[in-house]
PDB file of C-alpha atoms and ligand atoms in Angstrom:
ATOM      1  CA  MET A   1     -19.566 131.297 103.731  1.00 94.00           C
ATOM      2  CA  ARG A   2     -16.613 129.208 102.671  1.00 96.00           C
ATOM      3  CA  HIS A   3     -15.283 127.565 105.815  1.00 98.00           C
ATOM      4  CA  VAL A   4     -12.345 125.178 105.351  1.00 98.00           C
ATOM      5  CA  LEU A   5     -12.926 122.431 107.888  1.00 98.00           C
ATOM      6  CA  TYR A   6     -11.937 119.085 106.380  1.00 97.00           C
ATOM      7  CA  SER A   7     -10.208 117.889 103.241  1.00 98.00           C
ATOM      8  CA  GLN A   8     -13.202 115.881 101.945  1.00 96.00           C
ATOM      9  CA  GLN A   9     -15.064 119.118 101.296  1.00 97.00           C
ATOM     10  CA  PHE A  10     -12.999 119.899  98.186  1.00 97.00           C
ATOM     11  CA  ASP A  11     -14.091 118.510  94.859  1.00 96.00           C
ATOM     12  CA  ARG A  12     -11.782 118.037  91.927  1.00 95.00           C
ATOM     13  CA  SER A  13     -12.830 121.169  90.089  1.00 96.00           C
ATOM     14  CA  ILE A  14     -12.012 123.330  93.121  1.00 97.00           C
ATOM     15  CA  LEU A  15      -8.681 121.534  93.532  1.00 97.00           C
ATOM     16  CA  ASP A  16      -7.812 122.211  89.879  1.00 97.00           C
ATOM     17  CA  LYS A  17      -8.648 125.838  90.279  1.00 97.00           C
ATOM     18  CA  LEU A  18      -6.624 126.203  93.501  1.00 98.00           C
ATOM     19  CA  PHE A  19      -3.614 124.486  91.944  1.00 98.00           C
ATOM     20  CA  ARG A  20      -3.695 126.599  88.790  1.00 98.00           C
ATOM     21  CA  ARG A  21      -3.879 129.774  90.807  1.00 98.00           C
ATOM     22  CA  ALA A  22      -1.042 128.568  93.094  1.00 98.00           C
ATOM     23  CA  ASP A  23       1.102 128.014  89.959  1.00 98.00           C
ATOM     24  CA  GLU A  24       0.367 131.544  88.910  1.00 98.00           C
ATOM     25  CA  PHE A  25       1.248 132.952  92.338  1.00 98.00           C
ATOM     26  CA  ARG A  26       4.522 131.025  92.273  1.00 98.00           C
ATOM     27  CA  ARG A  27       5.442 132.545  88.898  1.00 98.00           C
ATOM     28  CA  ARG A  28       4.454 136.053  89.868  1.00 98.00           C
ATOM     29  CA  MET A  29       6.191 136.006  93.266  1.00 98.00           C
ATOM     30  CA  ALA A  30       9.508 135.417  91.477  1.00 98.00           C
ATOM     31  CA  VAL A  31       9.218 138.716  89.540  1.00 98.00           C
ATOM     32  CA  PRO A  32       9.669 141.770  91.822  1.00 98.00           C
ATOM     33  CA  SER A  33       7.199 144.043  89.985  1.00 98.00           C
ATOM     34  CA  GLU A  34       4.601 141.265  89.931  1.00 98.00           C
ATOM     35  CA  LYS A  35       5.185 140.501  93.603  1.00 98.00           C
ATOM     36  CA  LEU A  36       4.434 144.131  94.362  1.00 98.00           C
ATOM     37  CA  ALA A  37       1.336 144.061  92.161  1.00 98.00           C
ATOM     38  CA  LEU A  38      -0.051 141.119  94.138  1.00 98.00           C
ATOM     39  CA  THR A  39      -0.190 143.287  97.264  1.00 98.00           C
ATOM     40  CA  GLN A  40      -3.020 145.260  95.635  1.00 98.00           C
ATOM     41  CA  LEU A  41      -5.259 142.213  95.295  1.00 98.00           C
ATOM     42  CA  HIS A  42      -6.786 141.935  98.748  1.00 98.00           C
ATOM     43  CA  ARG A  43      -5.838 145.179 100.436  1.00 98.00           C
ATOM     44  CA  GLY A  44      -7.995 146.026 103.404  1.00 98.00           C
ATOM     45  CA  LYS A  45      -8.765 142.401 104.260  1.00 98.00           C
ATOM     46  CA  THR A  46      -7.590 141.010 107.579  1.00 98.00           C
ATOM     47  CA  LEU A  47      -6.553 137.507 108.588  1.00 98.00           C
ATOM     48  CA  PHE A  48      -6.859 136.594 112.249  1.00 98.00           C
ATOM     49  CA  SER A  49      -4.365 133.850 112.995  1.00 97.00           C
ATOM     50  CA  VAL A  50      -5.299 132.069 116.209  1.00 97.00           C
ATOM     51  CA  PHE A  51      -3.009 129.223 117.215  1.00 97.00           C
ATOM     52  CA  TYR A  52      -3.486 127.207 120.403  1.00 96.00           C
ATOM     53  CA  GLU A  53      -0.821 124.677 119.394  1.00 94.00           C
ATOM     54  CA  PRO A  54       2.774 125.169 118.224  1.00 90.00           C
ATOM     55  CA  SER A  55       3.370 125.796 114.543  1.00 92.00           C
ATOM     56  CA  THR A  56       6.112 127.090 112.272  1.00 93.00           C
ATOM     57  CA  ARG A  57       5.064 126.400 108.692  1.00 96.00           C
ATOM     58  CA  THR A  58       1.309 126.738 108.909  1.00 96.00           C
ATOM     59  CA  ARG A  59       1.330 129.932 110.953  1.00 97.00           C
ATOM     60  CA  MET A  60       4.161 131.652 109.085  1.00 97.00           C
ATOM     61  CA  SER A  61       2.987 130.653 105.626  1.00 98.00           C
ATOM     62  CA  PHE A  62      -0.583 131.795 106.323  1.00 98.00           C
ATOM     63  CA  GLY A  63       0.800 135.105 107.592  1.00 98.00           C
ATOM     64  CA  ALA A  64       3.119 135.448 104.603  1.00 98.00           C
ATOM     65  CA  ALA A  65       0.378 134.423 102.143  1.00 98.00           C
ATOM     66  CA  ALA A  66      -1.976 137.059 103.563  1.00 98.00           C
ATOM     67  CA  GLN A  67       0.648 139.819 103.539  1.00 98.00           C
ATOM     68  CA  HIS A  68       1.779 139.038  99.999  1.00 98.00           C
ATOM     69  CA  LEU A  69      -1.846 139.553  98.968  1.00 98.00           C
ATOM     70  CA  GLY A  70      -1.835 142.931 100.688  1.00 98.00           C
ATOM     71  CA  MET A  71      -3.854 141.784 103.691  1.00 98.00           C
ATOM     72  CA  SER A  72      -3.005 142.555 107.277  1.00 98.00           C
ATOM     73  CA  VAL A  73      -2.590 139.907 109.939  1.00 98.00           C
ATOM     74  CA  VAL A  74      -3.624 139.959 113.575  1.00 97.00           C
ATOM     75  CA  ALA A  75      -2.079 136.987 115.334  1.00 94.00           C
ATOM     76  CA  THR A  76      -1.883 135.156 118.595  1.00 90.00           C
ATOM     77  CA  GLU A  77       0.470 132.245 118.983  1.00 82.00           C
ATOM     78  CA  ASN A  78       0.412 129.904 121.938  1.00 83.00           C
ATOM     79  CA  ALA A  79      -3.176 130.967 122.621  1.00 82.00           C
ATOM     80  CA  ARG A  80      -3.595 128.050 125.011  1.00 84.00           C
ATOM     81  CA  GLU A  81      -1.370 129.911 127.475  1.00 81.00           C
ATOM     82  CA  PHE A  82      -1.418 133.533 126.322  1.00 77.00           C
ATOM     83  CA  SER A  83      -5.107 134.031 125.607  1.00 82.00           C
ATOM     84  CA  SER A  84      -8.056 134.044 127.985  1.00 84.00           C
ATOM     85  CA  ALA A  85      -8.243 130.266 127.442  1.00 83.00           C
ATOM     86  CA  ILE A  86      -5.947 129.986 130.460  1.00 82.00           C
ATOM     87  CA  LYS A  87      -8.579 131.849 132.492  1.00 85.00           C
ATOM     88  CA  GLY A  88     -11.150 129.315 131.386  1.00 86.00           C
ATOM     89  CA  GLU A  89     -12.794 131.069 128.447  1.00 89.00           C
ATOM     90  CA  SER A  90     -14.457 128.694 125.988  1.00 94.00           C
ATOM     91  CA  LEU A  91     -13.403 128.596 122.348  1.00 96.00           C
ATOM     92  CA  GLU A  92     -16.942 129.567 121.386  1.00 97.00           C
ATOM     93  CA  ASP A  93     -16.785 132.777 123.446  1.00 96.00           C
ATOM     94  CA  THR A  94     -13.331 133.642 122.131  1.00 96.00           C
ATOM     95  CA  ILE A  95     -14.515 133.278 118.533  1.00 97.00           C
ATOM     96  CA  ARG A  96     -17.603 135.408 119.186  1.00 97.00           C
ATOM     97  CA  VAL A  97     -15.418 138.148 120.631  1.00 97.00           C
ATOM     98  CA  LEU A  98     -12.849 137.999 117.827  1.00 97.00           C
ATOM     99  CA  CYS A  99     -15.641 138.434 115.298  1.00 98.00           C
ATOM    100  CA  GLU A 100     -16.392 141.808 116.918  1.00 98.00           C
ATOM    101  CA  TYR A 101     -12.976 143.013 115.685  1.00 98.00           C
ATOM    102  CA  TYR A 102     -13.796 142.721 111.963  1.00 98.00           C
ATOM    103  CA  PRO A 103     -11.649 139.843 110.717  1.00 98.00           C
ATOM    104  CA  ASP A 104     -12.347 138.713 107.154  1.00 98.00           C
ATOM    105  CA  VAL A 105     -11.154 135.183 107.841  1.00 98.00           C
ATOM    106  CA  ILE A 106      -9.846 133.267 110.873  1.00 98.00           C
ATOM    107  CA  ALA A 107      -7.160 130.560 110.680  1.00 98.00           C
ATOM    108  CA  LEU A 108      -7.518 128.419 113.794  1.00 98.00           C
ATOM    109  CA  ARG A 109      -5.215 125.748 115.146  1.00 98.00           C
ATOM    110  CA  HIS A 110      -6.492 123.993 118.260  1.00 97.00           C
ATOM    111  CA  TYR A 111      -5.633 120.937 120.306  1.00 95.00           C
ATOM    112  CA  GLU A 112      -9.137 119.401 120.271  1.00 96.00           C
ATOM    113  CA  ILE A 113     -10.634 117.316 117.474  1.00 97.00           C
ATOM    114  CA  GLY A 114     -13.620 119.173 116.025  1.00 98.00           C
ATOM    115  CA  ALA A 115     -12.542 122.611 117.332  1.00 98.00           C
ATOM    116  CA  ALA A 116     -12.721 124.261 113.899  1.00 98.00           C
ATOM    117  CA  GLU A 117     -16.208 122.912 113.316  1.00 98.00           C
ATOM    118  CA  ARG A 118     -17.328 124.249 116.690  1.00 98.00           C
ATOM    119  CA  ALA A 119     -15.752 127.618 115.941  1.00 98.00           C
ATOM    120  CA  ALA A 120     -17.512 127.760 112.574  1.00 98.00           C
ATOM    121  CA  ARG A 121     -20.895 127.494 114.307  1.00 98.00           C
ATOM    122  CA  TYR A 122     -20.181 130.714 116.206  1.00 98.00           C
ATOM    123  CA  SER A 123     -18.172 132.654 113.660  1.00 98.00           C
ATOM    124  CA  SER A 124     -19.554 135.371 111.416  1.00 98.00           C
ATOM    125  CA  VAL A 125     -16.549 134.939 109.056  1.00 98.00           C
ATOM    126  CA  PRO A 126     -14.962 131.892 107.391  1.00 98.00           C
ATOM    127  CA  ILE A 127     -12.938 129.615 109.657  1.00 98.00           C
ATOM    128  CA  ILE A 128      -9.921 127.770 108.287  1.00 98.00           C
ATOM    129  CA  ASN A 129      -8.981 124.624 110.165  1.00 98.00           C
ATOM    130  CA  ALA A 130      -5.211 124.928 110.553  1.00 98.00           C
ATOM    131  CA  GLY A 131      -5.143 121.649 112.497  1.00 98.00           C
ATOM    132  CA  ASP A 132      -7.591 120.345 115.117  1.00 98.00           C
ATOM    133  CA  GLY A 133      -5.757 117.996 117.490  1.00 96.00           C
ATOM    134  CA  ALA A 134      -5.476 114.526 115.983  1.00 95.00           C
ATOM    135  CA  GLY A 135      -8.408 115.336 113.674  1.00 97.00           C
ATOM    136  CA  GLN A 136      -7.544 116.986 110.366  1.00 98.00           C
ATOM    137  CA  HIS A 137      -5.239 119.471 108.696  1.00 98.00           C
ATOM    138  CA  PRO A 138      -6.964 120.207 105.384  1.00 98.00           C
ATOM    139  CA  THR A 139      -4.684 123.004 104.180  1.00 98.00           C
ATOM    140  CA  GLN A 140      -1.693 120.691 104.615  1.00 98.00           C
ATOM    141  CA  ALA A 141      -3.458 118.055 102.499  1.00 98.00           C
ATOM    142  CA  LEU A 142      -4.033 120.665  99.793  1.00 98.00           C
ATOM    143  CA  LEU A 143      -0.358 121.558  99.648  1.00 98.00           C
ATOM    144  CA  ASP A 144       0.580 117.883  99.779  1.00 98.00           C
ATOM    145  CA  LEU A 145      -1.621 117.038  96.830  1.00 98.00           C
ATOM    146  CA  TYR A 146      -0.416 120.129  94.983  1.00 98.00           C
ATOM    147  CA  THR A 147       3.170 118.949  95.520  1.00 98.00           C
ATOM    148  CA  ILE A 148       2.369 115.473  94.176  1.00 98.00           C
ATOM    149  CA  HIS A 149       0.782 117.097  91.158  1.00 97.00           C
ATOM    150  CA  GLN A 150       3.790 119.360  90.634  1.00 97.00           C
ATOM    151  CA  ALA A 151       6.320 116.547  91.027  1.00 98.00           C
ATOM    152  CA  LEU A 152       4.582 113.845  89.004  1.00 97.00           C
ATOM    153  CA  GLY A 153       2.240 115.793  86.735  1.00 95.00           C
ATOM    154  CA  THR A 154      -0.750 113.693  87.755  1.00 92.00           C
ATOM    155  CA  THR A 155      -2.628 112.401  90.733  1.00 90.00           C
ATOM    156  CA  ALA A 156      -4.450 109.526  89.111  1.00 89.00           C
ATOM    157  CA  GLY A 157      -3.187 105.957  89.122  1.00 94.00           C
ATOM    158  CA  LEU A 158      -0.515 106.501  91.766  1.00 97.00           C
ATOM    159  CA  THR A 159       0.622 104.169  94.515  1.00 98.00           C
ATOM    160  CA  VAL A 160       1.111 106.220  97.653  1.00 98.00           C
ATOM    161  CA  THR A 161       2.751 104.949 100.810  1.00 98.00           C
ATOM    162  CA  ILE A 162       1.653 106.867 103.888  1.00 98.00           C
ATOM    163  CA  GLY A 163       3.720 106.003 106.927  1.00 96.00           C
ATOM    164  CA  GLY A 164       4.677 106.886 110.464  1.00 94.00           C
ATOM    165  CA  ASP A 165       2.229 107.809 113.216  1.00 93.00           C
ATOM    166  CA  LEU A 166      -1.047 107.275 111.399  1.00 95.00           C
ATOM    167  CA  ALA A 167      -3.093 107.009 114.577  1.00 94.00           C
ATOM    168  CA  ASN A 168      -2.348 110.578 115.645  1.00 93.00           C
ATOM    169  CA  GLY A 169      -1.062 112.354 112.565  1.00 95.00           C
ATOM    170  CA  ARG A 170      -3.763 114.650 111.214  1.00 97.00           C
ATOM    171  CA  THR A 171      -1.872 115.337 107.974  1.00 98.00           C
ATOM    172  CA  ALA A 172      -1.914 111.650 107.008  1.00 98.00           C
ATOM    173  CA  ARG A 173      -5.649 111.518 107.697  1.00 98.00           C
ATOM    174  CA  SER A 174      -6.473 114.591 105.629  1.00 98.00           C
ATOM    175  CA  LEU A 175      -4.286 113.388 102.766  1.00 98.00           C
ATOM    176  CA  ALA A 176      -5.976 109.982 102.684  1.00 98.00           C
ATOM    177  CA  TYR A 177      -9.391 111.658 102.396  1.00 97.00           C
ATOM    178  CA  LEU A 178      -8.186 113.853  99.569  1.00 97.00           C
ATOM    179  CA  LEU A 179      -6.465 111.061  97.634  1.00 97.00           C
ATOM    180  CA  ALA A 180      -9.697 109.076  97.755  1.00 97.00           C
ATOM    181  CA  LYS A 181     -11.125 111.496  95.187  1.00 95.00           C
ATOM    182  CA  PHE A 182      -8.774 110.358  92.413  1.00 94.00           C
ATOM    183  CA  ASP A 183      -9.027 107.405  90.082  1.00 92.00           C
ATOM    184  CA  GLY A 184      -6.782 104.399  90.367  1.00 95.00           C
ATOM    185  CA  ILE A 185      -5.121 105.512  93.601  1.00 97.00           C
ATOM    186  CA  ARG A 186      -3.655 102.766  95.757  1.00 98.00           C
ATOM    187  CA  ILE A 187      -2.633 103.576  99.327  1.00 98.00           C
ATOM    188  CA  LEU A 188      -0.182 101.543 101.397  1.00 98.00           C
ATOM    189  CA  PHE A 189      -0.274 102.375 105.098  1.00 98.00           C
ATOM    190  CA  VAL A 190       2.902 101.574 106.999  1.00 97.00           C
ATOM    191  CA  ALA A 191       2.900 102.131 110.766  1.00 94.00           C
ATOM    192  CA  PRO A 192       4.075 100.548 114.002  1.00 89.00           C
ATOM    193  CA  ASP A 193       1.276  98.434 115.429  1.00 88.00           C
ATOM    194  CA  PRO A 194       0.045 100.862 118.102  1.00 87.00           C
ATOM    195  CA  LEU A 195       0.050 103.718 115.596  1.00 91.00           C
ATOM    196  CA  ARG A 196      -2.025 102.229 112.770  1.00 94.00           C
ATOM    197  CA  MET A 197      -4.467 104.269 110.683  1.00 97.00           C
ATOM    198  CA  GLY A 198      -7.865 104.827 112.288  1.00 96.00           C
ATOM    199  CA  SER A 199     -10.824 102.703 111.256  1.00 97.00           C
ATOM    200  CA  ASP A 200     -12.846 105.788 110.239  1.00 97.00           C
ATOM    201  CA  ILE A 201     -10.428 106.479 107.381  1.00 97.00           C
ATOM    202  CA  LYS A 202     -10.274 102.818 106.333  1.00 98.00           C
ATOM    203  CA  GLU A 203     -14.064 102.697 106.331  1.00 98.00           C
ATOM    204  CA  HIS A 204     -14.193 105.796 104.146  1.00 97.00           C
ATOM    205  CA  LEU A 205     -11.712 104.295 101.670  1.00 98.00           C
ATOM    206  CA  ARG A 206     -13.776 101.100 101.461  1.00 98.00           C
ATOM    207  CA  GLU A 207     -16.933 103.124 100.802  1.00 97.00           C
ATOM    208  CA  LYS A 208     -15.177 105.028  98.018  1.00 96.00           C
ATOM    209  CA  ASP A 209     -13.715 101.827  96.543  1.00 97.00           C
ATOM    210  CA  VAL A 210     -10.148 102.997  97.036  1.00 97.00           C
ATOM    211  CA  ALA A 211      -7.572 100.186  97.043  1.00 98.00           C
ATOM    212  CA  PHE A 212      -5.510 100.211 100.220  1.00 98.00           C
ATOM    213  CA  SER A 213      -3.553  97.840 102.398  1.00 98.00           C
ATOM    214  CA  GLU A 214      -1.658  97.901 105.648  1.00 97.00           C
ATOM    215  CA  GLU A 215       1.933  96.822 105.207  1.00 93.00           C
ATOM    216  CA  SER A 216       4.002  95.897 108.198  1.00 86.00           C
ATOM    217  CA  ARG A 217       7.320  96.181 106.365  1.00 91.00           C
ATOM    218  CA  LEU A 218       8.411  99.460 104.861  1.00 93.00           C
ATOM    219  CA  GLU A 219      10.814  97.561 102.585  1.00 94.00           C
ATOM    220  CA  ASP A 220       7.865  95.871 100.878  1.00 95.00           C
ATOM    221  CA  ALA A 221       6.055  99.154 100.257  1.00 97.00           C
ATOM    222  CA  LEU A 222       8.926 101.279  98.954  1.00 98.00           C
ATOM    223  CA  PRO A 223       9.647  99.590  95.595  1.00 98.00           C
ATOM    224  CA  GLN A 224       5.967  99.876  94.594  1.00 97.00           C
ATOM    225  CA  SER A 225       5.473 103.522  95.527  1.00 98.00           C
ATOM    226  CA  ASP A 226       5.319 106.647  93.396  1.00 98.00           C
ATOM    227  CA  VAL A 227       4.933 108.760  96.516  1.00 98.00           C
ATOM    228  CA  VAL A 228       6.302 108.047  99.977  1.00 98.00           C
ATOM    229  CA  TYR A 229       4.640 110.303 102.538  1.00 98.00           C
ATOM    230  CA  TRP A 230       6.448 110.000 105.835  1.00 97.00           C
ATOM    231  CA  THR A 231       5.440 111.473 109.198  1.00 96.00           C
ATOM    232  CA  ARG A 232       6.841 111.875 112.686  1.00 92.00           C
ATOM    233  CA  VAL A 233       5.606 110.197 115.851  1.00 88.00           C
ATOM    234  CA  GLN A 234       3.276 112.696 117.526  1.00 87.00           C
ATOM    235  CA  LYS A 235       4.886 112.418 120.939  1.00 83.00           C
ATOM    236  CA  GLU A 236       2.730 115.185 122.384  1.00 85.00           C
ATOM    237  CA  ARG A 237      -0.405 113.123 121.667  1.00 84.00           C
ATOM    238  CA  LEU A 238       0.911 109.783 122.927  1.00 82.00           C
ATOM    239  CA  GLY A 239       1.314 107.891 126.149  1.00 74.00           C
ATOM    240  CA  PRO A 240       4.372 105.900 127.256  1.00 71.00           C
ATOM    241  CA  GLU A 241       4.429 103.825 124.024  1.00 65.00           C
ATOM    242  CA  ALA A 242       5.964 106.881 122.351  1.00 65.00           C
ATOM    243  CA  ALA A 243       9.210 106.151 124.143  1.00 66.00           C
ATOM    244  CA  ASP A 244       9.654 102.783 122.426  1.00 72.00           C
ATOM    245  CA  GLU A 245      12.749 103.721 120.406  1.00 71.00           C
ATOM    246  CA  GLU A 246      13.271 100.183 119.112  1.00 68.00           C
ATOM    247  CA  LEU A 247       9.827 100.224 117.528  1.00 68.00           C
ATOM    248  CA  HIS A 248      10.451 103.541 115.810  1.00 72.00           C
ATOM    249  CA  SER A 249      13.898 102.646 114.547  1.00 76.00           C
ATOM    250  CA  ARG A 250      12.209 100.285 112.078  1.00 75.00           C
ATOM    251  CA  PHE A 251      10.310 103.207 110.554  1.00 87.00           C
ATOM    252  CA  VAL A 252      13.139 105.315 109.213  1.00 94.00           C
ATOM    253  CA  VAL A 253      13.596 106.347 105.581  1.00 96.00           C
ATOM    254  CA  GLY A 254      17.377 106.613 105.314  1.00 97.00           C
ATOM    255  CA  PRO A 255      19.955 106.033 102.577  1.00 97.00           C
ATOM    256  CA  ALA A 256      19.353 102.255 102.580  1.00 96.00           C
ATOM    257  CA  GLN A 257      15.605 102.765 102.068  1.00 97.00           C
ATOM    258  CA  LEU A 258      16.219 105.296  99.272  1.00 98.00           C
ATOM    259  CA  GLU A 259      17.909 102.482  97.374  1.00 98.00           C
ATOM    260  CA  LEU A 260      14.590 100.643  97.339  1.00 98.00           C
ATOM    261  CA  MET A 261      12.582 103.549  95.981  1.00 98.00           C
ATOM    262  CA  LYS A 262      11.717 104.071  92.322  1.00 98.00           C
ATOM    263  CA  PRO A 263      14.056 106.503  90.554  1.00 97.00           C
ATOM    264  CA  HIS A 264      11.255 109.041  90.008  1.00 96.00           C
ATOM    265  CA  ALA A 265       9.442 108.561  93.281  1.00 98.00           C
ATOM    266  CA  VAL A 266       8.724 111.510  95.547  1.00 98.00           C
ATOM    267  CA  LEU A 267       9.622 111.510  99.238  1.00 98.00           C
ATOM    268  CA  MET A 268       7.425 113.872 101.222  1.00 98.00           C
ATOM    269  CA  HIS A 269       7.022 114.865 104.873  1.00 98.00           C
ATOM    270  CA  PRO A 270       4.790 117.567 106.381  1.00 98.00           C
ATOM    271  CA  LEU A 271       7.672 118.526 108.713  1.00 97.00           C
ATOM    272  CA  PRO A 272       8.940 118.878 111.352  1.00 96.00           C
ATOM    273  CA  ARG A 273      10.985 115.737 110.728  1.00 95.00           C
ATOM    274  CA  LEU A 274      12.910 114.118 113.517  1.00 91.00           C
ATOM    275  CA  ALA A 275      14.968 110.943 113.238  1.00 91.00           C
ATOM    276  CA  GLU A 276      12.533 109.309 110.780  1.00 94.00           C
ATOM    277  CA  ILE A 277      14.304 110.950 107.814  1.00 97.00           C
ATOM    278  CA  PRO A 278      18.000 111.564 108.530  1.00 97.00           C
ATOM    279  CA  PRO A 279      19.613 114.666 106.939  1.00 98.00           C
ATOM    280  CA  GLU A 280      21.754 112.486 104.620  1.00 97.00           C
ATOM    281  CA  VAL A 281      18.602 111.988 102.573  1.00 98.00           C
ATOM    282  CA  ASP A 282      18.094 115.717 101.884  1.00 98.00           C
ATOM    283  CA  ALA A 283      20.457 115.906  98.916  1.00 98.00           C
ATOM    284  CA  ASP A 284      18.606 113.170  97.010  1.00 98.00           C
ATOM    285  CA  ALA A 285      16.550 114.565  94.132  1.00 98.00           C
ATOM    286  CA  ARG A 286      13.550 112.584  95.396  1.00 98.00           C
ATOM    287  CA  ALA A 287      13.507 114.467  98.713  1.00 98.00           C
ATOM    288  CA  TRP A 288      10.694 116.954  98.176  1.00 98.00           C
ATOM    289  CA  TYR A 289       9.853 118.001 101.733  1.00 98.00           C
ATOM    290  CA  PHE A 290      11.386 121.490 101.623  1.00 98.00           C
ATOM    291  CA  ARG A 291       9.809 122.318  98.263  1.00 98.00           C
ATOM    292  CA  GLN A 292       6.599 120.867  99.704  1.00 98.00           C
ATOM    293  CA  ALA A 293       6.760 123.315 102.630  1.00 98.00           C
ATOM    294  CA  GLY A 294       7.342 126.189 100.173  1.00 97.00           C
ATOM    295  CA  ASN A 295       4.223 125.162  98.292  1.00 98.00           C
ATOM    296  CA  GLY A 296       2.250 125.773 101.479  1.00 98.00           C
ATOM    297  CA  MET A 297       2.401 129.503 100.990  1.00 98.00           C
ATOM    298  CA  PHE A 298       1.222 129.473  97.371  1.00 98.00           C
ATOM    299  CA  ILE A 299      -1.657 127.150  98.182  1.00 98.00           C
ATOM    300  CA  ARG A 300      -2.675 129.320 101.117  1.00 98.00           C
ATOM    301  CA  MET A 301      -2.663 132.438  98.914  1.00 98.00           C
ATOM    302  CA  SER A 302      -4.867 130.572  96.506  1.00 98.00           C
ATOM    303  CA  LEU A 303      -7.141 129.361  99.280  1.00 98.00           C
ATOM    304  CA  LEU A 304      -7.567 132.797 100.881  1.00 98.00           C
ATOM    305  CA  GLU A 305      -8.623 134.151  97.503  1.00 98.00           C
ATOM    306  CA  TRP A 306     -11.080 131.292  96.954  1.00 98.00           C
ATOM    307  CA  ILE A 307     -12.620 132.009 100.358  1.00 98.00           C
ATOM    308  CA  PHE A 308     -13.119 135.682  99.498  1.00 97.00           C
ATOM    309  CA  GLU A 309     -14.775 134.758  96.215  1.00 95.00           C
ATOM    310  CA  GLY A 310     -17.539 133.255  98.337  1.00 86.00           C
ATOM    311  CA  ASP A 311     -18.310 136.646  99.963  1.00 74.00           C
TER     312      ASP A 311
HETATM  313  C1  NCD B 401       2.067 119.008 110.985  1.00 57.99           C
HETATM  314  C2  NCD B 401       0.970 119.260 111.993  1.00 57.99           C
HETATM  315  O1  NCD B 401       0.977 120.290 112.674  1.00 57.99           O
HETATM  316  O2  NCD B 401       0.087 118.425 112.055  1.00 57.99           O
HETATM  317  N1  NCD B 401       2.907 120.118 110.803  1.00 57.99           N
HETATM  318  C3  NCD B 401       2.586 120.990 109.803  1.00 57.99           C
HETATM  319  O3  NCD B 401       1.590 121.683 109.862  1.00 57.99           O
HETATM  320  N2  NCD B 401       3.366 120.979 108.719  1.00 57.99           N
HETATM  321  C4  NCD B 401       2.812 117.762 111.200  1.00 57.99           C
HETATM  322  C5  NCD B 401       3.387 117.495 112.537  1.00 57.99           C
HETATM  323  O4  NCD B 401       3.314 118.301 113.460  1.00 57.99           O
HETATM  324  O5  NCD B 401       3.939 116.396 112.668  1.00 57.99           O
END
């Protein structure tokens, strides 16, 4: 069974295959007759979309990806409040019950680190980790890497700045794991002191011989970077330090910071963005975050198909 639990599980040959297929889906979706033909591919399969935490992109793009492939979707949003979780039911019991209703795959977003792994132990169908608290968000990392590949034509030899709330941002963590698989990658982490990247990731990068450093000044990192991956402060996962506006005001990529970036660099963000990238930046050709979000659907189509190949 092909569970999708963490980004390290993908090797480069699977990534290549997923990206090629995502390219194909992108091309075919733009042609009405082809778009219709895609709905024959996985007819009769059902995605259960079970979200205990808020989501716009991940939930909607998984739903759209499934439906464009002809699948049906059974969904619960805000499951923390609207499901039997509020009555005290364990995740394990919920998953066991859901499996009685014949899903073919379950996309699960949960507020606890390790939730997807726990669910996978009790599930009779593949579980996709759509975000487990401050743990990982592997499908986001896939679409992030796919976007880098699309924008720059390569993944090897790049200098990638990853900044923002690295202590709590699961997308930054999953991306770092995935980047570690490519040659000549250099990662610059830029974060306010209380929000620095966790030691587990840094340990992993050392083990894999990936060059990385922690930069305290964004202005030093920007001119060196091919990719600038920016993230929001995860207020919902933080204590009172989240309110320190002065601290965060130093971690904004605005028009002045764009000036420091290479002409062909790529500015990415998993979204939602708050004040850390002001809207004035959107018109710059290097702002890729909306195209990046669009890529999420193609990658998720590709991923659903890859999971079914394992049946
Ligand atoms: C991210 C998440 O949920 O971790 N959103 C997303 O899936 N694109 C990023 C975030 O919430 O900051």
